[in-house]
Amino acid sequence: MSLASFAAFLKSLKAHPLIHPSILKEDYLALDLSLHNSELEKVNVSSSHDLERFIFTYLKTRNAKVAYGGYLEPRGIYRRSTHFNEQNPETERNIHLGMDLWIEADTAIFAPLDGTIHSFRNNTNYGDYGPTIILKHNIDNLEFYTLYGHLSLDAIKNLKVGVAVTQGTQMATLGTAEVNGDYPPHLHFQIIKDIQNYKGDYPGVCNRLDLEFYKTNCPDPNLLLHLK
């Protein structure tokens, strides 16, 4: 299936909101964390505390509840971690492949679509996902996957591969910086067409050389979420 066809398919689906629907669409606010945002020059993005204060001040002063964005953003926040950092600008992994939803820790996360537990893992590298769940979906005979990163430790307790997850049911809660890879609390949500051989993990950031592949394999999550 071509990227255009897959994108049209995703756009046609009626997904349940990832965060409780009592938070309305107008409560979401786009957030730019790219290298091009001059406001971040005043923030120590290596500090999860300082970045959290920046994000939640941004929300509070604009009377919003959730900050969202990040798809294909080139970001500087990964340079603090050797898990991502490379000296060569062509191979430095700094282009974000999912959508982030920034909101308080312990926020409940709901399944956007029917699926099954494909895999889960606590990815403990500094700057990594922390607790992560991947769902497998098969809709109209089309198989694809969704990834949920930066969850709480409780979110991956007692999970079993293959168990059904019903659309609209709570599937997880968000973690704190102490468990989520040292980031302000947020959900990393990513759509994956071909999971390859990954389990409980999948690249959420890529370099320039691999960008064309990942743009095709990981289309814009907003096709499903309709936040903008």
Tab-separated table of C-alpha atoms in Angstrom:
chain	number	residue	atom	x	y	z
A	1	MET	CA	0.000	0.000	0.000
A	2	SER	CA	1.330	3.424	-0.925
A	3	LEU	CA	1.901	6.123	1.684
A	4	ALA	CA	-0.953	8.167	0.210
A	5	SER	CA	-3.361	5.221	0.443
A	6	PHE	CA	-2.284	4.395	3.993
A	7	ALA	CA	-2.640	8.055	4.984
A	8	ALA	CA	-6.163	8.179	3.527
A	9	PHE	CA	-7.052	4.968	5.389
A	10	LEU	CA	-5.796	6.358	8.724
A	11	LYS	CA	-7.653	9.619	8.173
A	12	SER	CA	-10.902	7.728	7.609
A	13	LEU	CA	-10.762	5.919	10.969
A	14	LYS	CA	-12.724	7.197	13.956
A	15	ALA	CA	-10.176	7.040	16.761
A	16	HIS	CA	-10.943	7.486	20.452
A	17	PRO	CA	-8.920	10.362	21.994
A	18	LEU	CA	-5.687	9.253	23.636
A	19	ILE	CA	-6.497	11.456	26.630
A	20	HIS	CA	-9.951	11.497	28.247
A	21	PRO	CA	-12.483	13.229	25.970
A	22	SER	CA	-13.464	15.578	28.813
A	23	ILE	CA	-10.373	17.496	27.640
A	24	LEU	CA	-11.741	19.174	24.545
A	25	LYS	CA	-9.971	19.832	21.276
A	26	GLU	CA	-9.755	23.541	22.107
A	27	ASP	CA	-7.777	22.632	25.255
A	28	TYR	CA	-4.901	21.348	23.078
A	29	LEU	CA	-2.146	23.739	22.026
A	30	ALA	CA	0.571	23.201	19.420
A	31	LEU	CA	4.116	23.356	20.803
A	32	ASP	CA	7.314	23.851	18.807
A	33	LEU	CA	10.346	22.136	20.354
A	34	SER	CA	12.424	22.304	17.189
A	35	LEU	CA	15.905	23.697	16.722
A	36	HIS	CA	14.241	26.707	15.088
A	37	ASN	CA	12.361	27.888	18.187
A	38	SER	CA	14.411	30.794	19.543
A	39	GLU	CA	12.525	30.646	22.865
A	40	LEU	CA	14.363	27.420	23.663
A	41	GLU	CA	17.682	29.259	23.571
A	42	LYS	CA	16.736	30.554	27.039
A	43	VAL	CA	16.007	27.048	28.375
A	44	ASN	CA	18.433	24.384	29.552
A	45	VAL	CA	16.819	21.584	27.551
A	46	SER	CA	19.252	19.086	29.088
A	47	SER	CA	17.336	19.499	32.341
A	48	SER	CA	13.983	17.730	32.494
A	49	HIS	CA	13.022	20.113	35.316
A	50	ASP	CA	13.775	23.245	33.279
A	51	LEU	CA	12.079	21.882	30.159
A	52	GLU	CA	9.035	20.876	32.206
A	53	ARG	CA	8.781	24.366	33.672
A	54	PHE	CA	8.980	25.853	30.157
A	55	ILE	CA	6.259	23.559	28.767
A	56	PHE	CA	3.810	23.874	31.637
A	57	THR	CA	4.293	27.646	31.869
A	58	TYR	CA	3.578	27.754	28.127
A	59	LEU	CA	0.306	25.893	28.750
A	60	LYS	CA	-0.725	27.863	31.825
A	61	THR	CA	-0.190	31.308	30.288
A	62	ARG	CA	-2.317	30.284	27.308
A	63	ASN	CA	-5.054	28.605	29.364
A	64	ALA	CA	-4.475	25.236	27.698
A	65	LYS	CA	-4.290	21.729	29.150
A	66	VAL	CA	-2.274	19.674	26.655
A	67	ALA	CA	0.650	20.667	24.442
A	68	TYR	CA	1.095	18.598	21.299
A	69	GLY	CA	3.344	18.327	18.273
A	70	GLY	CA	6.737	17.146	17.185
A	71	TYR	CA	6.204	15.097	14.033
A	72	LEU	CA	9.371	15.366	11.895
A	73	GLU	CA	10.725	18.116	14.151
A	74	PRO	CA	14.530	18.418	14.220
A	75	ARG	CA	15.257	18.777	17.935
A	76	GLY	CA	18.213	19.717	20.078
A	77	ILE	CA	16.968	18.030	23.243
A	78	TYR	CA	18.527	14.677	22.295
A	79	ARG	CA	22.092	15.996	22.264
A	80	ARG	CA	22.354	15.434	26.015
A	81	SER	CA	22.237	11.657	25.529
A	82	THR	CA	24.808	9.358	23.929
A	83	HIS	CA	21.858	7.133	22.976
A	84	PHE	CA	21.087	9.637	20.201
A	85	ASN	CA	24.115	11.885	19.860
A	86	GLU	CA	26.476	11.746	16.874
A	87	GLN	CA	29.041	14.302	15.777
A	88	ASN	CA	28.131	13.902	12.108
A	89	PRO	CA	25.038	16.007	11.259
A	90	GLU	CA	23.975	13.394	8.694
A	91	THR	CA	23.927	10.545	11.213
A	92	GLU	CA	22.824	12.425	14.351
A	93	ARG	CA	19.416	11.088	15.363
A	94	ASN	CA	17.391	14.212	16.076
A	95	ILE	CA	14.288	14.084	13.809
A	96	HIS	CA	11.222	13.133	15.835
A	97	LEU	CA	8.951	10.487	14.267
A	98	GLY	CA	5.903	10.582	16.528
A	99	MET	CA	3.564	13.075	18.127
A	100	ASP	CA	4.098	14.119	21.734
A	101	LEU	CA	1.250	14.989	24.098
A	102	TRP	CA	2.619	16.928	27.068
A	103	ILE	CA	0.460	16.703	30.207
A	104	GLU	CA	0.898	15.801	33.885
A	105	ALA	CA	2.248	12.456	35.085
A	106	ASP	CA	-0.357	9.798	35.956
A	107	THR	CA	-2.676	11.055	33.207
A	108	ALA	CA	-4.706	8.132	31.851
A	109	ILE	CA	-4.083	7.021	28.259
A	110	PHE	CA	-6.881	5.381	26.262
A	111	ALA	CA	-6.708	2.982	23.325
A	112	PRO	CA	-7.532	4.880	20.115
A	113	LEU	CA	-8.514	1.712	18.228
A	114	ASP	CA	-9.194	-1.952	18.864
A	115	GLY	CA	-5.988	-3.962	18.955
A	116	THR	CA	-3.901	-6.523	20.775
A	117	ILE	CA	-0.752	-6.230	22.856
A	118	HIS	CA	2.074	-6.786	20.372
A	119	SER	CA	4.888	-6.199	22.875
A	120	PHE	CA	6.053	-4.072	25.793
A	121	ARG	CA	9.336	-3.186	27.477
A	122	ASN	CA	10.999	-0.771	29.846
A	123	ASN	CA	13.560	0.978	27.597
A	124	THR	CA	15.919	2.305	30.236
A	125	ASN	CA	18.618	4.097	28.214
A	126	TYR	CA	19.044	7.713	29.245
A	127	GLY	CA	16.759	9.729	26.979
A	128	ASP	CA	14.874	6.612	25.812
A	129	TYR	CA	11.147	5.796	26.078
A	130	GLY	CA	11.094	4.227	29.507
A	131	PRO	CA	8.031	1.958	29.817
A	132	THR	CA	6.582	1.343	26.349
A	133	ILE	CA	3.601	-0.515	24.875
A	134	ILE	CA	3.085	-1.433	21.220
A	135	LEU	CA	-0.390	-2.375	19.972
A	136	LYS	CA	-1.079	-4.396	16.842
A	137	HIS	CA	-4.133	-3.436	14.795
A	138	ASN	CA	-5.896	-5.310	12.023
A	139	ILE	CA	-8.668	-3.212	10.490
A	140	ASP	CA	-10.261	-4.021	7.141
A	141	ASN	CA	-7.512	-6.621	6.653
A	142	LEU	CA	-4.823	-3.953	7.017
A	143	GLU	CA	-2.216	-4.603	9.711
A	144	PHE	CA	-0.307	-1.793	11.419
A	145	TYR	CA	1.002	-0.827	14.855
A	146	THR	CA	0.880	2.034	17.355
A	147	LEU	CA	3.538	2.795	19.960
A	148	TYR	CA	3.045	4.464	23.355
A	149	GLY	CA	6.204	5.651	25.087
A	150	HIS	CA	7.116	7.374	28.388
A	151	LEU	CA	4.526	5.495	30.421
A	152	SER	CA	4.497	4.641	34.130
A	153	LEU	CA	6.001	1.421	35.426
A	154	ASP	CA	2.530	0.306	36.485
A	155	ALA	CA	1.419	0.527	32.847
A	156	ILE	CA	3.505	-2.492	31.853
A	157	LYS	CA	2.845	-4.644	34.924
A	158	ASN	CA	0.842	-7.806	34.348
A	159	LEU	CA	0.621	-7.306	30.581
A	160	LYS	CA	0.512	-10.302	28.262
A	161	VAL	CA	1.307	-10.398	24.571
A	162	GLY	CA	-1.758	-11.120	22.447
A	163	VAL	CA	-4.343	-9.823	24.914
A	164	ALA	CA	-7.107	-7.790	23.263
A	165	VAL	CA	-7.364	-4.065	23.951
A	166	THR	CA	-10.730	-2.477	23.218
A	167	GLN	CA	-11.026	0.970	21.699
A	168	GLY	CA	-11.720	3.602	24.355
A	169	THR	CA	-10.501	1.597	27.350
A	170	GLN	CA	-7.748	2.906	29.606
A	171	MET	CA	-4.519	1.136	28.694
A	172	ALA	CA	-1.843	3.063	30.602
A	173	THR	CA	-0.832	6.093	32.633
A	174	LEU	CA	2.036	8.505	32.044
A	175	GLY	CA	5.299	8.291	33.960
A	176	THR	CA	7.469	10.847	35.694
A	177	ALA	CA	10.950	11.931	34.636
A	178	GLU	CA	12.398	9.359	37.049
A	179	VAL	CA	11.121	6.457	34.918
A	180	ASN	CA	10.311	7.895	31.469
A	181	GLY	CA	13.833	8.477	30.140
A	182	ASP	CA	14.262	11.784	32.045
A	183	TYR	CA	11.729	13.942	30.203
A	184	PRO	CA	8.838	16.103	31.376
A	185	PRO	CA	5.711	13.910	31.553
A	186	HIS	CA	4.280	13.225	28.118
A	187	LEU	CA	3.097	10.531	25.742
A	188	HIS	CA	5.071	9.687	22.621
A	189	PHE	CA	2.535	8.294	20.145
A	190	GLN	CA	3.718	6.802	16.863
A	191	ILE	CA	2.117	4.916	13.979
A	192	ILE	CA	4.224	2.135	12.460
A	193	LYS	CA	3.333	0.411	9.206
A	194	ASP	CA	5.968	-2.356	9.373
A	195	ILE	CA	7.265	-3.184	12.858
A	196	GLN	CA	10.148	-5.220	11.337
A	197	ASN	CA	11.684	-7.361	14.103
A	198	TYR	CA	11.211	-4.883	16.952
A	199	LYS	CA	9.508	-5.784	20.208
A	200	GLY	CA	8.662	-3.256	22.907
A	201	ASP	CA	10.701	-0.660	21.060
A	202	TYR	CA	10.964	1.084	17.704
A	203	PRO	CA	13.032	4.121	16.640
A	204	GLY	CA	11.194	7.306	17.585
A	205	VAL	CA	13.960	9.568	16.313
A	206	CYS	CA	15.966	9.235	13.101
A	207	ASN	CA	18.776	10.879	11.176
A	208	ARG	CA	18.680	12.651	7.830
A	209	LEU	CA	19.956	9.642	5.905
A	210	ASP	CA	17.063	7.419	7.020
A	211	LEU	CA	14.328	10.053	6.962
A	212	GLU	CA	12.642	9.019	3.702
A	213	PHE	CA	12.182	5.452	4.911
A	214	TYR	CA	10.737	6.503	8.252
A	215	LYS	CA	8.419	9.099	6.715
A	216	THR	CA	6.874	6.234	4.740
A	217	ASN	CA	6.850	3.693	7.572
A	218	CYS	CA	5.744	6.138	10.288
A	219	PRO	CA	3.133	8.533	8.876
A	220	ASP	CA	1.893	11.626	10.685
A	221	PRO	CA	-0.042	10.575	13.840
A	222	ASN	CA	-2.357	13.505	13.314
A	223	LEU	CA	-3.929	11.620	10.420
A	224	LEU	CA	-5.531	9.532	13.171
A	225	LEU	CA	-5.789	12.066	16.000
A	226	HIS	CA	-7.152	15.087	14.058
A	227	LEU	CA	-5.764	17.659	16.499
A	228	LYS	CA	-5.061	20.309	13.869
